[in-house]
Coordinates of N, CA and C in Angstrom, one line a residue:
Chain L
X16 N 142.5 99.9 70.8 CA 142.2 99.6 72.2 C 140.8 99.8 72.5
X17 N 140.0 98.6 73.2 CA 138.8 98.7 73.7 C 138.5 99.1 75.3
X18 N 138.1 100.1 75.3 CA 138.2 100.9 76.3 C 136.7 102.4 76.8
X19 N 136.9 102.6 77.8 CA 135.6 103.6 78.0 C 137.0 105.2 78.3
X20 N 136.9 106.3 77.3 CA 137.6 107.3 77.4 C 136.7 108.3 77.6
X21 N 137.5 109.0 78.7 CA 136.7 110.7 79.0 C 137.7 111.9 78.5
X22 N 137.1 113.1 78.3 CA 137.9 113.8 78.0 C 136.8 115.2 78.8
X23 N 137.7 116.1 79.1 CA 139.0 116.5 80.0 C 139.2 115.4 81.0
X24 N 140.6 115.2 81.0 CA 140.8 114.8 83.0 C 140.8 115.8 83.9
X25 N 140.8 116.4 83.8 CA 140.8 118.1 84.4 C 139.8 119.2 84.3
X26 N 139.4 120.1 85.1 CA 138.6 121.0 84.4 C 138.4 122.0 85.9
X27 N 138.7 123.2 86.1 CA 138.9 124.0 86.9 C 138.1 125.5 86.0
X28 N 137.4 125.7 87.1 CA 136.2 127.1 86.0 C 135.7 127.0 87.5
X29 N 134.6 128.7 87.2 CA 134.3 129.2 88.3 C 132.8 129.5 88.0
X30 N 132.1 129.6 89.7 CA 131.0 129.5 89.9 C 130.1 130.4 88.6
X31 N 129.3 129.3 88.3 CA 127.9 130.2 87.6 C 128.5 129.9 86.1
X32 N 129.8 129.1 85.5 CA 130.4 128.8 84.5 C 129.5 127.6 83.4
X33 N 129.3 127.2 82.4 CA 129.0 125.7 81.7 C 130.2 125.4 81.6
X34 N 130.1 124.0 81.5 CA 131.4 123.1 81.2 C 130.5 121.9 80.6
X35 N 131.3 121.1 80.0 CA 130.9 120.7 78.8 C 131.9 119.0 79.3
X36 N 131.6 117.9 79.5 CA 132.5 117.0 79.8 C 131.9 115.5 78.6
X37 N 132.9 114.9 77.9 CA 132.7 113.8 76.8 C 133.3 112.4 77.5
X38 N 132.8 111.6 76.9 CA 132.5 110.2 77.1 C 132.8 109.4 75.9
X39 N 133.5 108.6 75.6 CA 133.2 107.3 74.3 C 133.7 106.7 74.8
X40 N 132.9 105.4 74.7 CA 133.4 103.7 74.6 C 133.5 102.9 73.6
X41 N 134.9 102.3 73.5 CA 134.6 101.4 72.1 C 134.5 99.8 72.3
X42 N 133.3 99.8 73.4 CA 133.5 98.2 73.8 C 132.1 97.5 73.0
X43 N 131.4 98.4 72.5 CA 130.3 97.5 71.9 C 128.9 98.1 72.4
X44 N 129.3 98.4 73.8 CA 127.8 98.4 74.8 C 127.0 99.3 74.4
X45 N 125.4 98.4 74.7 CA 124.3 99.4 74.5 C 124.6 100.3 75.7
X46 N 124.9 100.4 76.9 CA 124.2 101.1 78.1 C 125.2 101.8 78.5
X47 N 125.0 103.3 78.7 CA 126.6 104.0 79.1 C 125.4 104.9 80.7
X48 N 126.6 105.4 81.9 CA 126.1 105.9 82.6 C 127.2 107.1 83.1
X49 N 126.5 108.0 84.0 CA 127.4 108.8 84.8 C 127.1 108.7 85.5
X50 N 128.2 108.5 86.6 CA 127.9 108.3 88.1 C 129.3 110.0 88.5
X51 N 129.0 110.3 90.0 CA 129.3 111.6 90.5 C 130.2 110.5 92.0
X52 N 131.6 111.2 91.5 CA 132.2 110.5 93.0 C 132.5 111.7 93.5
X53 N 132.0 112.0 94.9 CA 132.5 113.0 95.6 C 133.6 113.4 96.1
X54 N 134.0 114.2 97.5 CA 134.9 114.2 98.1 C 134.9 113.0 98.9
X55 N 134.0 112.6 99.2 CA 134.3 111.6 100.2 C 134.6 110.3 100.1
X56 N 134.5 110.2 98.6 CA 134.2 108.8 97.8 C 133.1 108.3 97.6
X57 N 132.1 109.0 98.1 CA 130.5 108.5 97.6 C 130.3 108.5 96.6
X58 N 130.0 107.1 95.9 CA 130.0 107.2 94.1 C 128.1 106.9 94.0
X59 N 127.8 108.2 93.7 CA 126.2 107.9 93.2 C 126.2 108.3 91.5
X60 N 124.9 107.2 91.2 CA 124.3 107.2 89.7 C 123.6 108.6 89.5
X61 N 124.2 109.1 88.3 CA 123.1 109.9 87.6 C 122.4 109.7 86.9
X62 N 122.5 109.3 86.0 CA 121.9 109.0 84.4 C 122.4 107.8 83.8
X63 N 121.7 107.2 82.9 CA 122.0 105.7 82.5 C 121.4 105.9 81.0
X64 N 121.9 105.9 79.9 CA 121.2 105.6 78.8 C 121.1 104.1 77.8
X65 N 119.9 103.7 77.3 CA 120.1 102.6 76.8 C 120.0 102.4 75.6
X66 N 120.6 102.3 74.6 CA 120.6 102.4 73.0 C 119.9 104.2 72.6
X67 N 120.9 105.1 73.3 CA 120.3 106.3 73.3 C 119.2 107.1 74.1
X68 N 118.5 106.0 74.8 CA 117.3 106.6 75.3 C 117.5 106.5 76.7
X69 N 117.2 107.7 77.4 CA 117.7 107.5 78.7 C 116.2 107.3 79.3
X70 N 116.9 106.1 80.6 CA 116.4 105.3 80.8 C 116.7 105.4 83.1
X71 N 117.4 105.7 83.3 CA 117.7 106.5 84.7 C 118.0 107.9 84.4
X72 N 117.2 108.9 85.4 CA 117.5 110.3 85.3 C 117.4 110.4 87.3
X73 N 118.1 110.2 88.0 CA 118.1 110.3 89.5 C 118.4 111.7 89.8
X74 N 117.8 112.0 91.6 CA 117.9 113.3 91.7 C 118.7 113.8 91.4
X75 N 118.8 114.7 90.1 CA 119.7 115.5 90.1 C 119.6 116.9 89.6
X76 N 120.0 118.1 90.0 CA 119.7 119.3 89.4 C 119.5 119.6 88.3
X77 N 118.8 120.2 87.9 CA 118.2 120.4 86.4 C 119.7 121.2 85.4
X78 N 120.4 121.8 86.4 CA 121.5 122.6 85.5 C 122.4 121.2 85.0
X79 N 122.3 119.7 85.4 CA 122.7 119.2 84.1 C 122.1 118.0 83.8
X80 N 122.6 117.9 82.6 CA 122.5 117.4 81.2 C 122.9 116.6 80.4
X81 N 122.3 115.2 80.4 CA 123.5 114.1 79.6 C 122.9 114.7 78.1
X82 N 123.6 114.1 77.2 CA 123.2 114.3 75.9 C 123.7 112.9 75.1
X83 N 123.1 112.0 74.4 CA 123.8 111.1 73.9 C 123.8 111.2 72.3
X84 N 124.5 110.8 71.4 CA 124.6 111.0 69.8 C 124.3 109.7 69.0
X85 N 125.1 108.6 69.8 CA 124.5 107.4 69.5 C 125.1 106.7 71.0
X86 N 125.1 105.1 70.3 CA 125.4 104.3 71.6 C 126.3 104.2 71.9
X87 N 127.9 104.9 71.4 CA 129.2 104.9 72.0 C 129.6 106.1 72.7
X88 N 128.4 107.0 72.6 CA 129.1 108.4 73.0 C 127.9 109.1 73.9
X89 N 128.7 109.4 75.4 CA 127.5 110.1 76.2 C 128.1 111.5 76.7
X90 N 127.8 112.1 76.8 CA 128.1 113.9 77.3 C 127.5 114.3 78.4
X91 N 128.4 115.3 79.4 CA 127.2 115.5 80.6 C 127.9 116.8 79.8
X92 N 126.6 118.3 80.0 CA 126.7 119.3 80.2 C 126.7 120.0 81.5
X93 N 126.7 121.0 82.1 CA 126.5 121.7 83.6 C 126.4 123.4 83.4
X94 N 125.4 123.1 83.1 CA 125.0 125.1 83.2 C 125.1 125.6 84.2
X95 N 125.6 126.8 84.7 CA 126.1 127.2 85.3 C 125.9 126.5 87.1
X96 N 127.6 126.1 87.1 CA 128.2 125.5 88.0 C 128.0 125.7 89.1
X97 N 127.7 124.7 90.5 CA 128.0 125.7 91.7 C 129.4 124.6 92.3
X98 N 129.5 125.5 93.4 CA 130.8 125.1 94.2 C 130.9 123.1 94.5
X99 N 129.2 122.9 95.4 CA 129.0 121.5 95.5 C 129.1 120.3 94.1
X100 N 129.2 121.5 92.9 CA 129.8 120.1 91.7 C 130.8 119.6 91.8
X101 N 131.8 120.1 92.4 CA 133.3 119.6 92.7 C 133.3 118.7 92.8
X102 N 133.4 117.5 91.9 CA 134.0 115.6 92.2 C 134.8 115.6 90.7
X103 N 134.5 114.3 91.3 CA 135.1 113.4 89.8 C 133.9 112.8 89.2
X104 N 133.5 113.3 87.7 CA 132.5 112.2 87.3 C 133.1 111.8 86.5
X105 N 132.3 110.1 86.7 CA 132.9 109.0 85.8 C 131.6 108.3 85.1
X106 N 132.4 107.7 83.6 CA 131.4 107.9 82.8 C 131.9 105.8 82.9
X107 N 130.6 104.9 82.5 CA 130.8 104.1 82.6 C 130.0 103.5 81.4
X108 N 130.6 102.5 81.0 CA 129.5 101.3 79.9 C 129.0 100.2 80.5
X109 N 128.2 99.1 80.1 CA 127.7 97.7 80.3 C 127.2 97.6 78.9
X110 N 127.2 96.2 78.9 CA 126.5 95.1 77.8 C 125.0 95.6 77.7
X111 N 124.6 95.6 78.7 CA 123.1 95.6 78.6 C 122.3 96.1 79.7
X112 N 121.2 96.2 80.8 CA 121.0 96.8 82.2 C 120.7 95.8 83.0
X113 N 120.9 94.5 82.7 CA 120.6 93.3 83.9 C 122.3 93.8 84.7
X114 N 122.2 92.5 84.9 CA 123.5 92.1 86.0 C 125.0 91.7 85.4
X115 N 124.9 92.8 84.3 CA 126.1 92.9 83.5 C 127.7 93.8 84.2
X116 N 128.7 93.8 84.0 CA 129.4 94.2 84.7 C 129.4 95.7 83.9
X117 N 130.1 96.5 84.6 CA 130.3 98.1 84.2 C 131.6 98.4 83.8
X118 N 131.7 98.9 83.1 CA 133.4 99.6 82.9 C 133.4 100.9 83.1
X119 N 133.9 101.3 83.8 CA 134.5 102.8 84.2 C 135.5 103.5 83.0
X120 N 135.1 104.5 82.9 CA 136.4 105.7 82.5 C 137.4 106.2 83.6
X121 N 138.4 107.0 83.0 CA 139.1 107.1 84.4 C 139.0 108.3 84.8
X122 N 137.6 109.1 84.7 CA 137.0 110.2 85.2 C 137.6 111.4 84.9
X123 N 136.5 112.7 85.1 CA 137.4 114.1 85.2 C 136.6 114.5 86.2
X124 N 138.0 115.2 86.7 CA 137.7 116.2 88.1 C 137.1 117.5 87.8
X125 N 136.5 118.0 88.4 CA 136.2 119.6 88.0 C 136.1 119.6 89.7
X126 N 136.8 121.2 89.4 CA 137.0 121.8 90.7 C 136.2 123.4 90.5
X127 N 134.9 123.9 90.8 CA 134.7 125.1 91.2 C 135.3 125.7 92.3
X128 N 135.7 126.8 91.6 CA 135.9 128.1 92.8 C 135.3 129.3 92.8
Chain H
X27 N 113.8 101.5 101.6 CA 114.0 101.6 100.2 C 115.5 101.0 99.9
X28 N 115.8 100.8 98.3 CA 116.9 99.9 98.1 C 118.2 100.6 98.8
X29 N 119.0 99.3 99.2 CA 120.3 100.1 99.8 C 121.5 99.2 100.5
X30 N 122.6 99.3 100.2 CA 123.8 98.7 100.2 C 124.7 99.6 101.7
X31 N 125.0 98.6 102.6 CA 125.8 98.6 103.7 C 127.0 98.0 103.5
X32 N 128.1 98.7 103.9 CA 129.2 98.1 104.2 C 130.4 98.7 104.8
X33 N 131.3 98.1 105.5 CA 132.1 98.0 106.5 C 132.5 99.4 106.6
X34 N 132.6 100.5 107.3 CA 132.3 101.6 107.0 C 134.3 102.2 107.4
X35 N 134.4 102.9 107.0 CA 136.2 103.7 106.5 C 137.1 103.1 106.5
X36 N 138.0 103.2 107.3 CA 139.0 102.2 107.0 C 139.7 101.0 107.7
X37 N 140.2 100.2 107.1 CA 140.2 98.6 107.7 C 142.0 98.6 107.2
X38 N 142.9 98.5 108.4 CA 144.1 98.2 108.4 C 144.3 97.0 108.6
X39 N 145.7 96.5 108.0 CA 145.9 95.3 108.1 C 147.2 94.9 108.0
X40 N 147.6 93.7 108.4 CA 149.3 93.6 108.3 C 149.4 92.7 107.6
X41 N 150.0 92.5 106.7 CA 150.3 91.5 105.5 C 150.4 90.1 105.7
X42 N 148.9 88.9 105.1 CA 149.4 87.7 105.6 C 148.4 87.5 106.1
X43 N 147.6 88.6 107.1 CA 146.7 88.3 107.7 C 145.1 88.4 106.6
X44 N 144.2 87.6 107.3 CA 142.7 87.6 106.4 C 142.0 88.5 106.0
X45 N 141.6 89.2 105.4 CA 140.6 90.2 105.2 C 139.2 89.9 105.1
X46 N 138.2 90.7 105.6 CA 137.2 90.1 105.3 C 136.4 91.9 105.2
X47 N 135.8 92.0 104.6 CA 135.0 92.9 104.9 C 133.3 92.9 104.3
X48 N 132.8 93.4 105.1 CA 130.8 93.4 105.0 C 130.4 94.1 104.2
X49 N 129.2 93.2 103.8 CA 128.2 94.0 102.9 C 126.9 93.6 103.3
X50 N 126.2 94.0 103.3 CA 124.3 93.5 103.3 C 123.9 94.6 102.7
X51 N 123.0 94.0 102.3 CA 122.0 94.9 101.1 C 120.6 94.9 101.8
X52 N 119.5 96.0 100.7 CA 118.5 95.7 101.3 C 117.0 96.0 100.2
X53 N 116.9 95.3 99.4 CA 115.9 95.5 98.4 C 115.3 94.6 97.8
X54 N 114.3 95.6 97.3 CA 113.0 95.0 96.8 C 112.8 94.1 95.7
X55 N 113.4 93.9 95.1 CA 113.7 92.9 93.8 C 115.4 92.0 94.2
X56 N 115.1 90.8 93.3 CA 116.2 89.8 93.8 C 116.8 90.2 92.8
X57 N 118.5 90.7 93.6 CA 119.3 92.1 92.8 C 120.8 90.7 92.7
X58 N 121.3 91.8 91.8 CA 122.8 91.0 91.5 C 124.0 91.6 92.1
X59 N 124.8 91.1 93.4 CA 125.8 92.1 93.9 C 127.3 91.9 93.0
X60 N 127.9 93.0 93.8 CA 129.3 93.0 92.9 C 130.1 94.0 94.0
X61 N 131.4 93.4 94.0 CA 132.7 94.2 94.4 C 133.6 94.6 93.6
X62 N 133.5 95.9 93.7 CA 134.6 97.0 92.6 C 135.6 97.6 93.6
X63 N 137.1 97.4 93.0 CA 137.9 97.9 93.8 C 138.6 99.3 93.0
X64 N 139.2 99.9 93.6 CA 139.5 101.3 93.0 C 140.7 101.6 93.3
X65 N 142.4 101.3 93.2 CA 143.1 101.8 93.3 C 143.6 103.1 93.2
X66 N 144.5 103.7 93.7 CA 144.4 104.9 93.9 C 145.0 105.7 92.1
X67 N 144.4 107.1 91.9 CA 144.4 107.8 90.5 C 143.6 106.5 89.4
X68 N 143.2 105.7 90.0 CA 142.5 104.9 88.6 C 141.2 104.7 88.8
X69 N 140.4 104.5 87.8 CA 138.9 103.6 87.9 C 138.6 102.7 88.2
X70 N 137.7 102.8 89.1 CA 137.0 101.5 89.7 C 136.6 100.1 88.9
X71 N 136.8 98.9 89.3 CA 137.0 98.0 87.9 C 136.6 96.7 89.3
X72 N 135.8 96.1 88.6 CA 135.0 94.9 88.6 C 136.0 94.1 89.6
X73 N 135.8 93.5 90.7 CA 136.3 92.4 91.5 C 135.8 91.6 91.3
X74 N 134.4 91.0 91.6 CA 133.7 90.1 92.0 C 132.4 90.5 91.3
X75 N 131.6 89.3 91.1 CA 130.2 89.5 91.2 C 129.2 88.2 91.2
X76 N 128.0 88.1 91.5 CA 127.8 87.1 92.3 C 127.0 86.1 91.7
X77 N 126.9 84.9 91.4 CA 126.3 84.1 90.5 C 124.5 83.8 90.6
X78 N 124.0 83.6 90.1 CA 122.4 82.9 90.2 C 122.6 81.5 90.8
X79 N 123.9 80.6 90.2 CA 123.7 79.4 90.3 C 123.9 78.7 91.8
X80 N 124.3 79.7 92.6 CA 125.0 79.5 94.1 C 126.6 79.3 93.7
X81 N 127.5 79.4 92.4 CA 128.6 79.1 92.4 C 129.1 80.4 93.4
X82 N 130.6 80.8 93.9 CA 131.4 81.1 94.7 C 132.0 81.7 93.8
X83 N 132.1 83.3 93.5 CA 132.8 83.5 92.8 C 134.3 84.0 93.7
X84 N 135.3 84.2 92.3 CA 136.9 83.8 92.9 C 137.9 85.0 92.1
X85 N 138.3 85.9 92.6 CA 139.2 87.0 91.8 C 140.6 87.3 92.6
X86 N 141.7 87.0 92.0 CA 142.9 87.2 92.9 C 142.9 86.7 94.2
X87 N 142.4 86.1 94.6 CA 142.5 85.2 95.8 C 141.3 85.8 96.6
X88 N 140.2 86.9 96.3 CA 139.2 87.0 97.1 C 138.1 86.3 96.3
X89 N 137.4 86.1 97.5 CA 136.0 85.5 97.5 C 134.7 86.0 97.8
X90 N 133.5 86.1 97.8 CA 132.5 86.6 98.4 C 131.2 85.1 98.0
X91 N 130.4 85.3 98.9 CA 129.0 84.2 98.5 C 127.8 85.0 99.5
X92 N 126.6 84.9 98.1 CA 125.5 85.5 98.6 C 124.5 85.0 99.5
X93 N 124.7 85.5 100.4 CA 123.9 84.6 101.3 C 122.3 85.5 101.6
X94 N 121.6 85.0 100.4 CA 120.0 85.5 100.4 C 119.2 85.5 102.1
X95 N 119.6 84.6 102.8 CA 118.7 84.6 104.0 C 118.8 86.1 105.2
X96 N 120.4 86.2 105.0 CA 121.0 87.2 105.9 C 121.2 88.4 104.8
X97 N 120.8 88.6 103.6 CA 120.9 89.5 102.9 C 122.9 89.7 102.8
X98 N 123.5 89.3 102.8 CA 124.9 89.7 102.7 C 126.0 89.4 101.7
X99 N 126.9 89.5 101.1 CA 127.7 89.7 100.2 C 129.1 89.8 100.6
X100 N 129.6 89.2 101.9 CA 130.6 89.8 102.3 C 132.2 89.1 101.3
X101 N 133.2 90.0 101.5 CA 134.4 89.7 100.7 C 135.5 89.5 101.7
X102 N 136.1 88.2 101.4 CA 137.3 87.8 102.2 C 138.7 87.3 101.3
X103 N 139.6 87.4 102.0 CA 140.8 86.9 101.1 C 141.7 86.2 102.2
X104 N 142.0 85.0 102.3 CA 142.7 84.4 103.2 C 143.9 84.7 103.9
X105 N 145.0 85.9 103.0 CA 146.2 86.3 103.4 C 146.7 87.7 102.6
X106 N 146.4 88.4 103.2 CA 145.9 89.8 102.4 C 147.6 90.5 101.9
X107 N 147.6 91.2 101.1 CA 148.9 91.5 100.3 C 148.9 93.0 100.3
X108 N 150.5 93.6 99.9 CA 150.5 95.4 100.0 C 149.8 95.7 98.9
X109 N 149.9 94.8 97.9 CA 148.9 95.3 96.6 C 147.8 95.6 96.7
X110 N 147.1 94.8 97.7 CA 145.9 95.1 98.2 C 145.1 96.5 98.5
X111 N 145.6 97.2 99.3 CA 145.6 98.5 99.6 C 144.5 99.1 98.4
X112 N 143.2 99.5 98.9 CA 142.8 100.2 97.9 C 141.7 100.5 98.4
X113 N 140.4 100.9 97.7 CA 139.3 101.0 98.3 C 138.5 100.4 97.3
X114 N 137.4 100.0 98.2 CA 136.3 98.8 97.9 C 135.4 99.2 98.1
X115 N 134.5 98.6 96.8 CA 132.8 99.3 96.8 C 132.1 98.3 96.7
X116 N 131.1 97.8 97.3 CA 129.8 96.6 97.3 C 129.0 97.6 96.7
X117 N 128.7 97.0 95.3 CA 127.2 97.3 94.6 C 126.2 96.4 94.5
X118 N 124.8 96.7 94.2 CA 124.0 95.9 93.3 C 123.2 96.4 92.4
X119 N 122.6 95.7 91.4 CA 121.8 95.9 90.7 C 120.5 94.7 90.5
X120 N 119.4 95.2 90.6 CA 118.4 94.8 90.0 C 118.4 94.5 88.3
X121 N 117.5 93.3 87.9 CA 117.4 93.3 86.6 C 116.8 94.4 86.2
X122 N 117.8 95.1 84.9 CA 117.2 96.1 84.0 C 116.8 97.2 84.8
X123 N 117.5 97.6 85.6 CA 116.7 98.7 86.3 C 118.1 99.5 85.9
X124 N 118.9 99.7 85.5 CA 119.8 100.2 84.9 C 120.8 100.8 85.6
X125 N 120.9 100.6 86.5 CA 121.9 101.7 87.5 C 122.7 100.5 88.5
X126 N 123.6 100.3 89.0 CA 124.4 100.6 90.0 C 124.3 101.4 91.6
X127 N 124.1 100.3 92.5 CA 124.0 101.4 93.5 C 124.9 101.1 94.6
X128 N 126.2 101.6 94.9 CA 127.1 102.1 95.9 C 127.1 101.8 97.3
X129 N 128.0 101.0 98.3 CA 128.2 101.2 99.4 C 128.8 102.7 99.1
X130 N 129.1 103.0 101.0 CA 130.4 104.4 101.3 C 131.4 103.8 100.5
X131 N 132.0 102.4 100.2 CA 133.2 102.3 100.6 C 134.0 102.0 101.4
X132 N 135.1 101.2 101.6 CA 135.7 100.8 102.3 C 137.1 101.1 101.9
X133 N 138.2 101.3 102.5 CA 139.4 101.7 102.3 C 140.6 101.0 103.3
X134 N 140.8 99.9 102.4 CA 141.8 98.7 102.7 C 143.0 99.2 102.8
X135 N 144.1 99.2 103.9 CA 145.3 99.2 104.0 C 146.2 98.2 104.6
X136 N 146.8 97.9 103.1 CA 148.0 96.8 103.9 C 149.6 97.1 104.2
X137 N 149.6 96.8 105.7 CA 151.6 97.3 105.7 C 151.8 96.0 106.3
X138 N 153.4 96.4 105.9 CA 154.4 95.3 105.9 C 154.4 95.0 107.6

């Protein structure tokens, strides 16, 4: 199956915790991203890498961390957690960074308490 | 600075009738829009997105056309369905700039 997979779908841990969240796509694409969906549904870009090299880094706190290994596989880290991490992030591929379409994963939640 | 508007919470509807909902954008490079719909517990997944050539693009019976003058992208479907029900995101992207960037969202509901 060609597809973008995340692993945890879940993830519950408490303030000031790391957590560790994985990404692989087996659709081919150079370009994988995380984007952060909130509570509200506001889905903003984090990070974008392109054949490994990242290439978008948007405001985002320094406690995280994409990591990439090659071009199928991207990782967000989060050193210690605060309460406002709480969404869903979803990890996404494209072909390339023009006006290619995106494929989503079907995200993990992390819930701080 | 760059930025995506659209029809803002929720848009009810009774089955049969038209949908239409807004988008305008607002940036500095000639960008490529797209509607992602997101049913509920799933990932958001490509609806639409919008041609160079002026073609009209066409997905399950919705439509959208970019109209560069008025900056907008809006999406319509002639007789809207319970399947429908979901929530809808207007993005764009610029060439190679590598990101995706987000309306709020919109959150379609259709009853019988």
């Amino acid at each position: 199956e060609t597809a973008v997979f995340q692993t945890p779908n879940y993830h519950v841990t408490q303030v000031g915790n790391e957590v560790s969240f994985n990404c692989k796509q087996t659709l081919g694409h150079d370009t994988m991203y995380w984007y952060k969906q909130d509570s509200k549904k506001l889905l903003k870009i984090m990070f974008s890498y392109n054949n490994k090299q990242l290439i978008v880094n948007e405001t985002v706190p320094r406690r995280f961390s994409p990591q990439s290994s090659d071009k199928a596989h991207l990782n967000l880290r989060i050193k210690s957690v605060e309460p406002e991490d709480s969404a869903v992030y979803l990890c996404a591929s494209s072909l390339g960074t023009g006006g290619y379409e995106q494929y989503f994963g079907p995200g993990t939640r992390l819930t701080v308490l | 600075g760059d930025s995506v508007t659209q029809t803002e919470g929720l848009v009810t509807l009774t089955e049969g009738l038209p949908v239409m909902l807004n988008c305008t954008y607002q940036s500095t490079y000639s960008p490529f829009l797209f509607w992602y719909v997101q049913h509920l517990n799933e990932a958001p997944k490509l609806l639409l997105k919008s041609f160079t050539d002026n073609k009209r693009p066409e997905h399950q019976g919705f439509h959208a056309t970019l109209h560069k003058s008025s900056s907008s992208f809006h999406l319509q479907k002639s007789s809207a369905q319970l399947s429908d029900s979901a929530l809808y995101y207007c993005a764009f992207t610029g060439a190679n700039t590598g990101k995706l960037t987000f309306g709020h969202g919109t959150i379609l509901r259709v009853h019988p």
